[in-house]
Coordinates of C-alpha atoms in Angstrom, one line a residue:
Chain A
M887 CA 11.4 -32.4 12.0
S888 CA 12.3 -36.1 12.4
A889 CA 10.1 -38.8 11.1
T890 CA 8.3 -40.6 13.8
R891 CA 5.6 -43.3 14.1
S892 CA 2.2 -41.7 13.9
P893 CA 0.2 -43.0 16.8
K894 CA -3.4 -44.0 16.5
V895 CA -6.0 -41.3 17.4
S896 CA -6.9 -43.1 20.6
E897 CA -3.3 -43.1 21.6
R898 CA -2.7 -39.5 20.6
V899 CA -5.4 -38.0 22.6
A900 CA -4.8 -37.6 26.3
P901 CA -7.6 -38.1 28.7
K902 CA -9.6 -34.9 29.2
A903 CA -8.5 -34.4 32.9
A904 CA -4.9 -34.9 32.1
D905 CA -4.8 -32.5 29.2
P906 CA -3.2 -29.2 30.2
Q907 CA -5.5 -27.4 27.7
P908 CA -8.4 -25.9 29.5
P909 CA -11.7 -26.7 28.0
K910 CA -13.2 -23.2 28.1
K911 CA -12.2 -20.2 26.0
K912 CA -12.4 -17.8 28.9
K913 CA -9.9 -19.8 30.8
H914 CA -7.5 -19.9 27.8
D915 CA -7.5 -16.1 27.7
E916 CA -6.7 -15.9 31.4
D917 CA -3.9 -18.4 31.1
D918 CA -2.4 -17.6 27.8
G919 CA -3.1 -14.0 27.1
P920 CA 0.2 -12.4 25.9
D921 CA 1.5 -9.4 27.8
F922 CA 2.3 -6.1 26.3
A923 CA 6.0 -6.8 25.6
T924 CA 5.1 -10.1 23.9
L925 CA 2.4 -8.3 21.8
L926 CA 4.9 -5.5 20.9
H927 CA 7.5 -8.1 19.9
A928 CA 4.9 -10.0 17.9
W929 CA 3.8 -6.7 16.2
I930 CA 7.4 -5.9 15.2
E931 CA 7.9 -9.5 14.1
S932 CA 4.8 -9.3 12.0
H933 CA 6.0 -6.1 10.3
R934 CA 9.4 -7.6 9.7
A935 CA 7.9 -10.7 8.2
S936 CA 5.6 -8.6 6.0
W937 CA 8.7 -6.7 4.7
I938 CA 10.6 -9.8 4.0
D939 CA 7.6 -11.5 2.4
S940 CA 7.0 -8.5 0.1
L941 CA 10.7 -8.3 -0.9
R942 CA 10.7 -12.0 -1.5
R943 CA 7.7 -11.8 -3.7
L944 CA 9.1 -8.9 -5.7
G945 CA 12.4 -10.8 -6.0
K946 CA 10.6 -13.8 -7.4
Q947 CA 9.5 -11.8 -10.4
P948 CA 12.5 -9.5 -11.0
I949 CA 11.7 -8.6 -14.6
G950 CA 8.1 -7.9 -13.9
S951 CA 8.9 -5.9 -10.8
F952 CA 11.6 -4.0 -12.7
F953 CA 9.2 -3.1 -15.5
T954 CA 6.5 -2.0 -13.1
C955 CA 9.0 0.2 -11.4
M956 CA 10.2 1.5 -14.7
V957 CA 6.7 2.5 -15.9
M958 CA 6.2 4.3 -12.6
A959 CA 9.6 5.9 -12.9
V960 CA 8.8 7.3 -16.4
A961 CA 5.5 8.7 -15.0
L962 CA 7.4 10.3 -12.2
S963 CA 10.3 11.6 -14.4
L964 CA 8.1 13.5 -16.8
P965 CA 6.7 16.2 -14.4
M966 CA 9.8 16.2 -12.2
G967 CA 12.1 16.6 -15.2
L968 CA 10.0 19.4 -16.6
S969 CA 10.0 21.1 -13.3
L970 CA 13.8 20.8 -13.0
L971 CA 14.1 22.3 -16.5
L972 CA 11.8 25.2 -15.6
N973 CA 13.9 25.8 -12.5
N974 CA 17.0 26.0 -14.8
V975 CA 15.2 28.4 -17.1
E976 CA 14.3 30.6 -14.1
R977 CA 18.0 30.5 -13.1
L978 CA 18.8 31.4 -16.7
G979 CA 16.4 34.3 -16.4
G980 CA 18.2 35.4 -13.3
S981 CA 21.6 35.2 -15.0
W982 CA 20.2 37.3 -17.8
Q983 CA 19.0 39.9 -15.4
R984 CA 21.8 42.1 -16.8
A985 CA 19.7 42.3 -20.0
A986 CA 17.1 44.1 -18.0
Q987 CA 19.6 46.9 -17.5
I988 CA 18.5 50.5 -17.7
S989 CA 20.7 52.4 -20.1
L990 CA 21.3 56.0 -19.1
Y991 CA 22.6 58.0 -22.1
L992 CA 24.4 61.0 -20.9
E993 CA 24.6 64.4 -22.5
L994 CA 27.5 64.7 -25.0
E995 CA 29.3 67.3 -23.0
A996 CA 29.3 65.2 -19.8
S997 CA 32.9 64.5 -18.9
P998 CA 34.2 61.0 -17.8
A999 CA 34.6 62.4 -14.3
Q1000 CA 31.0 63.4 -14.2
G1001 CA 30.0 60.1 -15.6
E1002 CA 31.9 58.2 -12.9
A1003 CA 30.5 60.4 -10.2
L1004 CA 27.0 59.7 -11.5
R1005 CA 27.7 56.0 -11.5
D1006 CA 28.8 56.2 -7.8
Q1007 CA 25.7 58.1 -6.9
I1008 CA 23.4 55.6 -8.7
K1009 CA 25.2 52.6 -7.0
G1010 CA 24.0 54.0 -3.6
M1011 CA 20.4 54.3 -4.7
P1012 CA 17.8 51.8 -3.5
G1013 CA 16.7 49.1 -6.0
V1014 CA 20.1 49.2 -7.8
A1015 CA 22.3 46.1 -7.8
D1016 CA 25.1 47.6 -9.8
A1017 CA 26.1 50.4 -12.1
E1018 CA 28.8 50.6 -14.7
Y1019 CA 30.1 53.7 -16.6
V1020 CA 31.0 53.2 -20.3
G1021 CA 32.9 56.3 -21.5
R1022 CA 32.4 57.7 -25.0
E1023 CA 35.7 56.4 -26.4
Q1024 CA 35.0 52.9 -25.0
A1025 CA 31.5 52.9 -26.4
L1026 CA 32.8 53.8 -29.9
E1027 CA 35.5 51.2 -29.7
E1028 CA 32.9 48.5 -28.7
F1029 CA 30.5 49.6 -31.4
Q1030 CA 33.3 49.5 -34.0
Q1031 CA 34.1 45.9 -33.0
Q1032 CA 30.5 44.7 -32.9
S1033 CA 29.1 46.5 -35.9
G1034 CA 31.9 45.7 -38.4
L1035 CA 31.8 49.4 -39.4
G1036 CA 35.2 50.1 -38.0
E1037 CA 36.7 51.8 -41.1
A1038 CA 33.6 53.9 -41.7
L1039 CA 33.3 55.1 -38.2
R1040 CA 36.9 56.2 -38.2
E1041 CA 36.1 58.6 -41.0
L1042 CA 33.6 60.5 -38.8
P1043 CA 34.8 64.0 -37.8
E1044 CA 33.9 63.4 -34.2
N1045 CA 32.6 60.6 -31.8
P1046 CA 28.8 60.7 -32.0
L1047 CA 28.2 58.3 -29.1
P1048 CA 27.4 59.6 -25.6
G1049 CA 28.7 58.2 -22.4
V1050 CA 26.5 55.6 -20.9
V1051 CA 25.7 54.4 -17.3
L1052 CA 24.4 50.8 -17.3
V1053 CA 22.2 50.3 -14.3
T1054 CA 21.5 46.7 -13.1
P1055 CA 18.3 46.6 -11.0
N1056 CA 17.7 44.4 -8.0
E1057 CA 14.4 43.1 -9.2
V1058 CA 13.0 42.2 -12.6
D1059 CA 9.5 43.5 -12.0
K1060 CA 7.9 45.8 -14.4
P1061 CA 6.4 48.5 -12.1
T1062 CA 9.5 48.6 -10.0
L1063 CA 11.8 48.9 -13.1
E1064 CA 9.6 51.6 -14.6
A1065 CA 9.7 53.6 -11.4
L1066 CA 13.4 53.3 -11.2
R1067 CA 13.8 54.3 -14.9
Q1068 CA 11.7 57.4 -14.2
K1069 CA 13.8 58.3 -11.2
L1070 CA 17.1 57.8 -13.0
S1071 CA 15.9 59.8 -16.0
E1072 CA 15.5 62.9 -13.8
L1073 CA 19.2 62.8 -12.7
P1074 CA 21.5 65.6 -14.0
K1075 CA 23.5 65.0 -17.1
V1076 CA 21.1 62.2 -18.1
Q1077 CA 19.7 62.8 -21.6
Q1078 CA 17.7 59.6 -21.9
A1079 CA 16.9 56.5 -19.7
Q1080 CA 16.0 53.4 -21.8
L1081 CA 14.5 50.2 -20.5
D1082 CA 13.4 47.2 -22.6
L1083 CA 10.9 45.1 -20.7
V1084 CA 9.3 43.1 -23.4
W1085 CA 11.6 40.0 -23.0
V1086 CA 11.2 40.1 -19.2
E1087 CA 7.4 40.0 -19.6
R1088 CA 7.6 37.2 -22.2
L1089 CA 9.9 35.1 -20.0
A1090 CA 7.6 35.6 -17.0
A1091 CA 4.6 34.5 -19.1
I1092 CA 6.4 31.5 -20.4
L1093 CA 7.5 30.4 -16.9
K1094 CA 4.0 30.9 -15.6
L1095 CA 2.6 28.8 -18.5
G1096 CA 5.3 26.2 -17.8
D1097 CA 4.4 26.0 -14.1
R1098 CA 0.8 25.4 -14.9
F1099 CA 1.7 22.8 -17.5
V1100 CA 3.9 21.0 -14.9
F1101 CA 1.1 21.1 -12.3
G1102 CA -1.5 19.7 -14.8
L1103 CA 1.0 17.0 -16.0
T1104 CA 1.8 16.1 -12.4
V1105 CA -1.9 15.7 -11.5
L1106 CA -2.4 13.6 -14.6
L1107 CA 0.6 11.4 -14.1
V1108 CA 0.1 10.9 -10.4
S1109 CA -3.4 9.6 -11.2
A1110 CA -1.9 7.3 -13.8
L1111 CA 0.7 6.2 -11.3
L1112 CA -2.0 5.4 -8.7
L1113 CA -3.7 3.3 -11.3
V1114 CA -0.5 1.5 -12.3
I1115 CA 0.3 0.6 -8.7
G1116 CA -3.3 -0.2 -7.9
N1117 CA -3.6 -2.5 -10.8
T1118 CA -0.2 -4.2 -10.0
I1119 CA -1.3 -4.7 -6.4
R1120 CA -4.7 -6.0 -7.6
L1121 CA -2.9 -8.7 -9.5
H1122 CA -1.0 -9.7 -6.4
I1123 CA -4.2 -9.8 -4.5
E1124 CA -5.8 -12.0 -7.1
N1125 CA -2.8 -14.4 -6.9
R1126 CA -3.3 -14.5 -3.1
R1127 CA -7.1 -14.5 -2.9
T1128 CA -7.2 -17.9 -1.1
E1129 CA -4.6 -16.8 1.4
I1130 CA -6.5 -13.6 2.1
E1131 CA -9.8 -15.5 2.6
V1132 CA -8.1 -18.0 4.9
I1133 CA -6.4 -15.3 6.9
K1134 CA -9.7 -13.5 7.3
L1135 CA -11.5 -16.7 8.4
V1136 CA -8.9 -17.5 11.1
G1137 CA -9.2 -14.1 12.6
G1138 CA -6.8 -11.8 10.6
T1139 CA -7.7 -8.2 10.9
D1140 CA -7.9 -5.9 7.8
S1141 CA -4.6 -4.3 8.8
Y1142 CA -3.0 -7.7 9.0
V1143 CA -4.2 -8.5 5.5
R1144 CA -3.3 -5.1 4.2
R1145 CA 0.2 -4.9 5.6
P1146 CA 2.2 -6.9 3.1
F1147 CA 0.5 -5.2 0.2
L1148 CA 1.2 -1.8 1.5
Y1149 CA 4.8 -2.7 1.9
M1150 CA 4.8 -4.0 -1.6
G1151 CA 3.4 -0.8 -2.9
A1152 CA 5.9 1.2 -0.9
L1153 CA 8.7 -1.0 -2.3
Y1154 CA 7.5 -0.5 -5.9
G1155 CA 7.4 3.3 -5.1
F1156 CA 10.9 3.2 -3.7
G1157 CA 12.3 1.4 -6.7
A1158 CA 10.5 3.7 -9.1
G1159 CA 11.8 6.8 -7.2
L1160 CA 15.3 5.6 -7.3
L1161 CA 15.0 4.8 -11.0
S1162 CA 13.4 8.1 -11.7
W1163 CA 16.2 9.9 -9.8
G1164 CA 18.8 8.1 -11.9
V1165 CA 17.0 8.8 -15.2
L1166 CA 16.7 12.5 -14.4
A1167 CA 20.3 12.8 -13.3
F1168 CA 21.5 11.0 -16.4
G1169 CA 19.1 12.9 -18.7
L1170 CA 20.1 16.3 -17.3
N1171 CA 23.8 15.4 -17.6
W1172 CA 23.3 14.3 -21.2
L1173 CA 21.5 17.5 -22.1
N1174 CA 24.0 19.7 -20.3
D1175 CA 26.7 19.3 -23.0
A1176 CA 24.4 20.6 -25.6
V1177 CA 23.2 23.4 -23.4
V1178 CA 26.7 24.5 -22.4
G1179 CA 27.6 24.6 -26.1
L1180 CA 24.5 26.7 -26.9
A1181 CA 25.0 29.1 -24.0
G1182 CA 28.6 29.6 -25.0
L1183 CA 27.5 30.8 -28.4
Y1184 CA 25.6 33.6 -26.6
G1185 CA 28.6 34.4 -24.4
S1186 CA 27.0 32.8 -21.3
D1187 CA 28.6 30.3 -19.0
F1188 CA 25.2 28.9 -18.1
A1189 CA 25.0 25.1 -17.4
L1190 CA 22.1 22.9 -16.3
A1191 CA 22.0 22.1 -12.6
G1192 CA 21.6 18.4 -11.8
V1193 CA 19.0 16.9 -9.5
P1194 CA 19.4 18.6 -6.1
V1195 CA 19.6 16.1 -3.3
A1196 CA 16.6 17.6 -1.6
D1197 CA 14.5 17.3 -4.8
G1198 CA 15.8 13.7 -5.2
L1199 CA 14.8 12.8 -1.7
S1200 CA 11.4 14.5 -2.1
L1201 CA 10.9 12.5 -5.3
L1202 CA 11.8 9.3 -3.5
L1203 CA 9.5 10.0 -0.6
G1204 CA 6.7 11.0 -2.9
A1205 CA 7.1 7.8 -4.9
V1206 CA 7.0 5.7 -1.7
L1207 CA 3.9 7.5 -0.6
L1208 CA 2.2 7.1 -3.9
G1209 CA 3.0 3.4 -4.0
Y1210 CA 1.6 3.1 -0.4
I1211 CA -1.6 5.0 -1.2
G1212 CA -2.2 3.1 -4.5
A1213 CA -1.8 -0.2 -2.7
W1214 CA -4.1 1.0 0.1
I1215 CA -6.8 1.8 -2.4
A1216 CA -6.5 -1.6 -4.2
V1217 CA -6.6 -3.6 -0.9
A1218 CA -9.5 -1.5 0.6
R1219 CA -11.5 -2.3 -2.5
H1220 CA -10.9 -6.0 -2.1
L1221 CA -11.5 -6.0 1.7
R1222 CA -14.9 -4.3 1.0
E1223 CA -15.8 -7.3 -1.2
L1224 CA -15.0 -9.7 1.7
A1225 CA -17.0 -7.7 4.3
P1226 CA -20.2 -9.6 5.5
K1227 CA -23.3 -8.6 3.7
Chain B
M606 CA -22.7 -21.2 23.2
I607 CA -24.9 -20.6 20.1
R608 CA -28.5 -19.3 20.1
F609 CA -30.6 -18.9 16.9
E610 CA -33.8 -17.0 17.6
Q611 CA -36.1 -16.8 14.5
V612 CA -33.0 -16.3 12.3
G613 CA -33.8 -15.6 8.7
K614 CA -31.5 -15.0 5.7
R615 CA -32.9 -13.6 2.5
Y616 CA -30.6 -12.8 -0.4
P617 CA -31.0 -9.7 -2.5
N618 CA -32.2 -11.9 -5.4
G619 CA -35.1 -13.0 -3.3
H620 CA -33.7 -16.5 -2.5
V621 CA -34.4 -17.5 1.1
G622 CA -31.4 -19.2 2.7
L623 CA -32.8 -19.7 6.1
H624 CA -36.4 -19.3 7.4
E625 CA -37.0 -18.4 11.0
L626 CA -34.5 -20.8 12.4
S627 CA -34.5 -21.3 16.2
F628 CA -32.2 -23.7 18.2
R629 CA -29.5 -23.6 20.9
V630 CA -26.2 -25.3 21.2
R631 CA -24.6 -25.8 24.6
R632 CA -21.0 -25.3 25.4
G633 CA -19.0 -28.6 24.7
E634 CA -21.9 -30.1 22.6
F635 CA -21.3 -32.1 19.4
L636 CA -23.9 -31.8 16.7
F637 CA -24.5 -32.4 13.0
V638 CA -26.4 -30.2 10.7
T639 CA -27.7 -32.2 7.8
G640 CA -29.9 -31.8 4.8
H641 CA -29.8 -31.9 1.0
S642 CA -27.9 -29.5 -1.2
G643 CA -29.4 -26.1 -0.8
A644 CA -31.0 -26.9 2.5
G645 CA -29.2 -24.1 4.2
K646 CA -26.3 -25.9 5.9
S647 CA -23.6 -23.7 4.4
T648 CA -25.7 -20.5 5.0
L649 CA -25.9 -21.5 8.6
L650 CA -22.1 -21.9 8.9
R651 CA -21.5 -18.6 7.0
L652 CA -23.8 -16.8 9.5
L653 CA -21.8 -18.3 12.4
L654 CA -18.5 -17.2 10.8
A655 CA -20.0 -13.7 10.3
M656 CA -19.3 -14.0 6.6
E657 CA -22.9 -13.0 6.2
R658 CA -25.4 -11.2 8.4
P659 CA -28.9 -12.5 9.2
T660 CA -31.7 -10.4 7.6
S661 CA -34.0 -11.2 10.5
G662 CA -34.0 -12.6 14.0
K663 CA -31.2 -12.7 16.5
L664 CA -28.0 -14.9 16.4
L665 CA -25.9 -15.1 19.5
L666 CA -22.5 -16.7 19.6
A667 CA -20.6 -16.7 22.9
G668 CA -22.7 -13.8 24.0
Q669 CA -22.1 -11.7 20.9
D670 CA -25.0 -10.7 18.6
L671 CA -23.9 -11.5 15.1
S672 CA -26.7 -9.5 13.6
T673 CA -25.2 -6.3 14.9
I674 CA -21.5 -7.1 15.3
S675 CA -19.3 -4.4 13.8
N676 CA -16.9 -5.4 11.0
A677 CA -14.0 -4.4 13.3
Q678 CA -15.1 -7.0 15.9
I679 CA -15.5 -9.9 13.5
P680 CA -11.8 -10.9 13.4
F681 CA -11.8 -11.2 17.2
L682 CA -15.0 -13.2 17.1
R683 CA -13.4 -15.6 14.6
R684 CA -10.4 -16.2 16.8
Q685 CA -12.8 -18.1 19.1
I686 CA -13.8 -20.3 16.2
G687 CA -12.0 -23.0 14.3
V688 CA -13.2 -23.8 10.8
V689 CA -12.6 -26.9 8.6
F690 CA -13.5 -26.7 4.9
Q691 CA -14.4 -29.5 2.5
N692 CA -11.6 -28.4 0.2
H693 CA -9.2 -27.8 3.1
Q694 CA -8.3 -24.2 2.0
L695 CA -4.6 -24.9 2.7
L696 CA -1.9 -22.6 1.4
F697 CA 0.2 -24.7 -1.0
D698 CA 3.2 -22.4 -0.9
R699 CA 3.6 -22.8 2.8
T700 CA 4.8 -25.9 4.8
V701 CA 2.4 -27.9 6.9
F702 CA 3.9 -26.2 9.9
N703 CA 3.3 -22.7 8.6
N704 CA -0.2 -23.5 7.5
V705 CA -1.1 -24.7 11.0
A706 CA 0.9 -21.8 12.6
L707 CA -1.2 -19.1 10.7
P708 CA -3.9 -18.5 13.4
L709 CA -1.2 -18.2 16.1
Q710 CA 0.9 -15.8 14.0
I711 CA -2.2 -13.7 13.7
L712 CA -2.7 -13.9 17.4
G713 CA 0.8 -12.6 17.9
L714 CA 2.2 -15.4 19.9
S715 CA 5.9 -15.8 20.4
K716 CA 7.8 -18.2 18.1
P717 CA 8.5 -20.8 20.9
E718 CA 4.9 -20.8 21.9
I719 CA 3.8 -21.2 18.2
A720 CA 6.2 -24.1 17.8
K721 CA 4.9 -25.7 20.9
R722 CA 1.2 -25.4 20.0
V723 CA 1.7 -26.4 16.3
D724 CA 3.6 -29.5 17.4
S725 CA 0.8 -30.4 19.8
A726 CA -1.9 -29.8 17.1
L727 CA 0.0 -31.9 14.5
E728 CA 0.5 -34.6 17.1
R729 CA -3.3 -34.6 17.7
V730 CA -3.9 -35.3 14.0
A731 CA -1.0 -37.7 13.7
L732 CA 1.0 -35.5 11.4
S733 CA 4.0 -34.7 13.5
D734 CA 6.4 -36.1 11.0
K735 CA 4.9 -34.1 8.1
A736 CA 5.5 -30.6 9.5
D737 CA 8.2 -29.6 7.0
L738 CA 6.3 -31.0 4.0
Y739 CA 4.1 -28.9 1.7
P740 CA 0.4 -29.7 1.4
G741 CA 0.9 -30.8 -2.2
D742 CA 3.1 -33.7 -0.9
L743 CA 0.3 -35.1 1.3
S744 CA -2.7 -37.3 0.5
T745 CA -6.2 -35.9 0.6
G746 CA -6.9 -37.3 4.0
Q747 CA -3.7 -35.9 5.4
Q748 CA -4.5 -32.5 3.9
Q749 CA -7.8 -32.6 5.7
R750 CA -6.1 -33.4 8.9
V751 CA -3.8 -30.4 8.4
G752 CA -6.9 -28.3 8.0
I753 CA -8.2 -29.7 11.3
A754 CA -4.9 -29.0 13.0
R755 CA -5.1 -25.4 11.8
A756 CA -8.6 -25.2 13.1
I757 CA -7.8 -26.4 16.6
V758 CA -4.3 -25.0 17.1
H759 CA -5.6 -21.8 18.7
R760 CA -7.8 -23.8 21.0
P761 CA -11.1 -22.4 19.8
A762 CA -14.3 -22.6 21.9
L763 CA -16.3 -23.7 18.7
L764 CA -15.2 -25.8 15.8
L765 CA -17.2 -25.6 12.6
A766 CA -16.7 -28.0 9.7
D767 CA -18.4 -27.8 6.3
E768 CA -18.6 -31.3 4.7
P769 CA -15.2 -32.3 6.1
T770 CA -15.4 -35.8 4.9
G771 CA -17.0 -35.0 1.5
N772 CA -14.0 -36.0 -0.5
L773 CA -12.8 -38.9 1.6
D774 CA -13.4 -42.7 1.5
P775 CA -15.4 -44.2 4.3
R776 CA -12.4 -45.4 6.3
L777 CA -10.7 -41.9 6.2
A778 CA -14.0 -40.3 6.9
A779 CA -14.5 -42.3 10.1
E780 CA -10.9 -41.5 11.1
I781 CA -11.5 -37.8 10.6
M782 CA -14.8 -38.0 12.6
G783 CA -12.8 -39.7 15.4
V784 CA -10.4 -36.7 15.4
F785 CA -13.4 -34.4 15.8
E786 CA -14.7 -36.5 18.7
D787 CA -11.3 -36.3 20.4
I788 CA -11.4 -32.6 20.1
N789 CA -14.9 -32.4 21.4
R790 CA -13.9 -34.4 24.5
L791 CA -11.4 -31.7 25.3
G792 CA -14.3 -29.3 25.7
T793 CA -14.6 -27.7 22.3
S794 CA -18.1 -27.4 20.8
V795 CA -18.2 -29.1 17.4
L796 CA -20.8 -28.3 14.7
I797 CA -20.4 -30.3 11.5
A798 CA -22.4 -29.7 8.3
S799 CA -22.7 -33.0 6.4
H800 CA -25.1 -34.9 4.2
D801 CA -23.4 -38.2 4.9
L802 CA -26.3 -39.7 6.9
A803 CA -24.8 -43.2 7.2
L804 CA -21.7 -41.7 8.9
I805 CA -23.8 -39.4 11.1
A806 CA -26.0 -42.3 12.2
R807 CA -23.0 -44.2 13.5
M808 CA -21.8 -41.3 15.6
R809 CA -25.0 -40.9 17.7
H810 CA -24.8 -37.2 18.3
R811 CA -27.4 -34.5 18.1
M812 CA -28.5 -33.8 14.6
L813 CA -30.4 -30.8 13.1
T814 CA -32.1 -31.5 9.8
L815 CA -32.7 -28.6 7.4
Q816 CA -34.9 -28.5 4.4
R817 CA -35.2 -25.5 2.2
G818 CA -33.9 -23.3 5.0
R819 CA -36.3 -24.6 7.6
L820 CA -35.5 -26.7 10.6
I821 CA -37.5 -29.9 10.2
G822 CA -35.7 -32.2 12.8
D823 CA -33.7 -31.9 16.0
G824 CA -32.7 -35.1 17.8
E825 CA -30.1 -37.7 18.2
A826 CA -28.8 -39.3 15.0
G827 CA -29.6 -42.9 14.5
V828 CA -32.5 -42.9 16.9

């Protein structure tokens, strides 16, 4: 804008008749009312400007914005992290399904051929995932290795251990397992069918408790998150109180006032979601080394799964939505104060 | 343009802001509202801006009843009004151009149209060369003129001003009043709340006098 001489008021104002500006409002509307394409363009432009303005304001306070996002990220990471750990425990439960095997102790006089035939028969039964036959000699050998009583056992006049068919069920469900055990115990050459369900019940109870704990924690932390974002947006509103009042007085609608704050809330949420995703991925990876080592001691190849992409995207979307909702609540409260009384 | 019919405003604490006020303002008219502090001038302007609602009577502005207008309609009503404040209410983190452009951005006009109208409004208040400056770089009188440019840029049917010369010296005050008269000559109704009786007397326009919320005078100033 070049500097020019400022004319006097009398020079500046054109005579009424010569001024292209119509004197009456109704005529302005008829002459100047924007068409749909212009309005659409203006609407898009307004949203774009709000985005840029929100980004600019966050960028002007990088440390403050980062810490706000970090607080939100921690609040998001706690329930999400716990939920991911529970998913891993459930997976671990699945991998230990073998421990829910039904052991069929055969009669001592049952031959290896009879044992193998029985195994094949059981494999074809409904509710059975797998069956494995362990012959008397193999059982004795394994027992000698695991018990440390090798020399003593070799002194025995004959092998006291029966052949065993280890049956892996399809489902780890108490009534189903009990029914299967009953059915298997009635098969020929089976002396005893043994099932240990206590650990299955305990694991299921722990997982159920964990689910409830995660749900409760989620509700609590989501509320905290809404308060954090609401309070942050409230501070932004306080800083822009004059601007909001002016916008309202020159004809800005509530949605026009609300828009930049909603975008700001969504941006906070997006930042928090990304940080949370990173924290969880890093945390699970960090824990994994210890878990793999521990699982190895129990002869398992179990490893923690990272953050699945779908879960990460859900986390991101949820965080954006929470930021948006928190901002909406904060602005709505302020707009109510400005409403005419 | 404006019709007050027995309009009253009583606040929850019992204070009466306006007491059965009745008068009319024609389209294109220029008038002052005067009175001492607490007479009800600001209440009257707040009612016209739909910042408050009357507690009794009927208030019509451009055919709309402000006693019953919905909150959603208020922004659209305000787009027909320009408002000038004593303390300017400018946004100090925006340039003069962007301050004046605000009502047009809200209206959703295109950038070229906004530029055209802002230039025209700034020219009218003799600030064309200040468009890229920030309000903080301007004198008080220039800031007030930016406020006026913002109030007229969207070509309102009614211009309201609350003590627009309250902080200005007599020479600047006269200049600002001259700007208001220029705007009025273009067909905009102008209603100015002021207690500067000397200035009002020189202008020779209609003057409403309020006292403790009651209308005690309605006639030409200086007569």
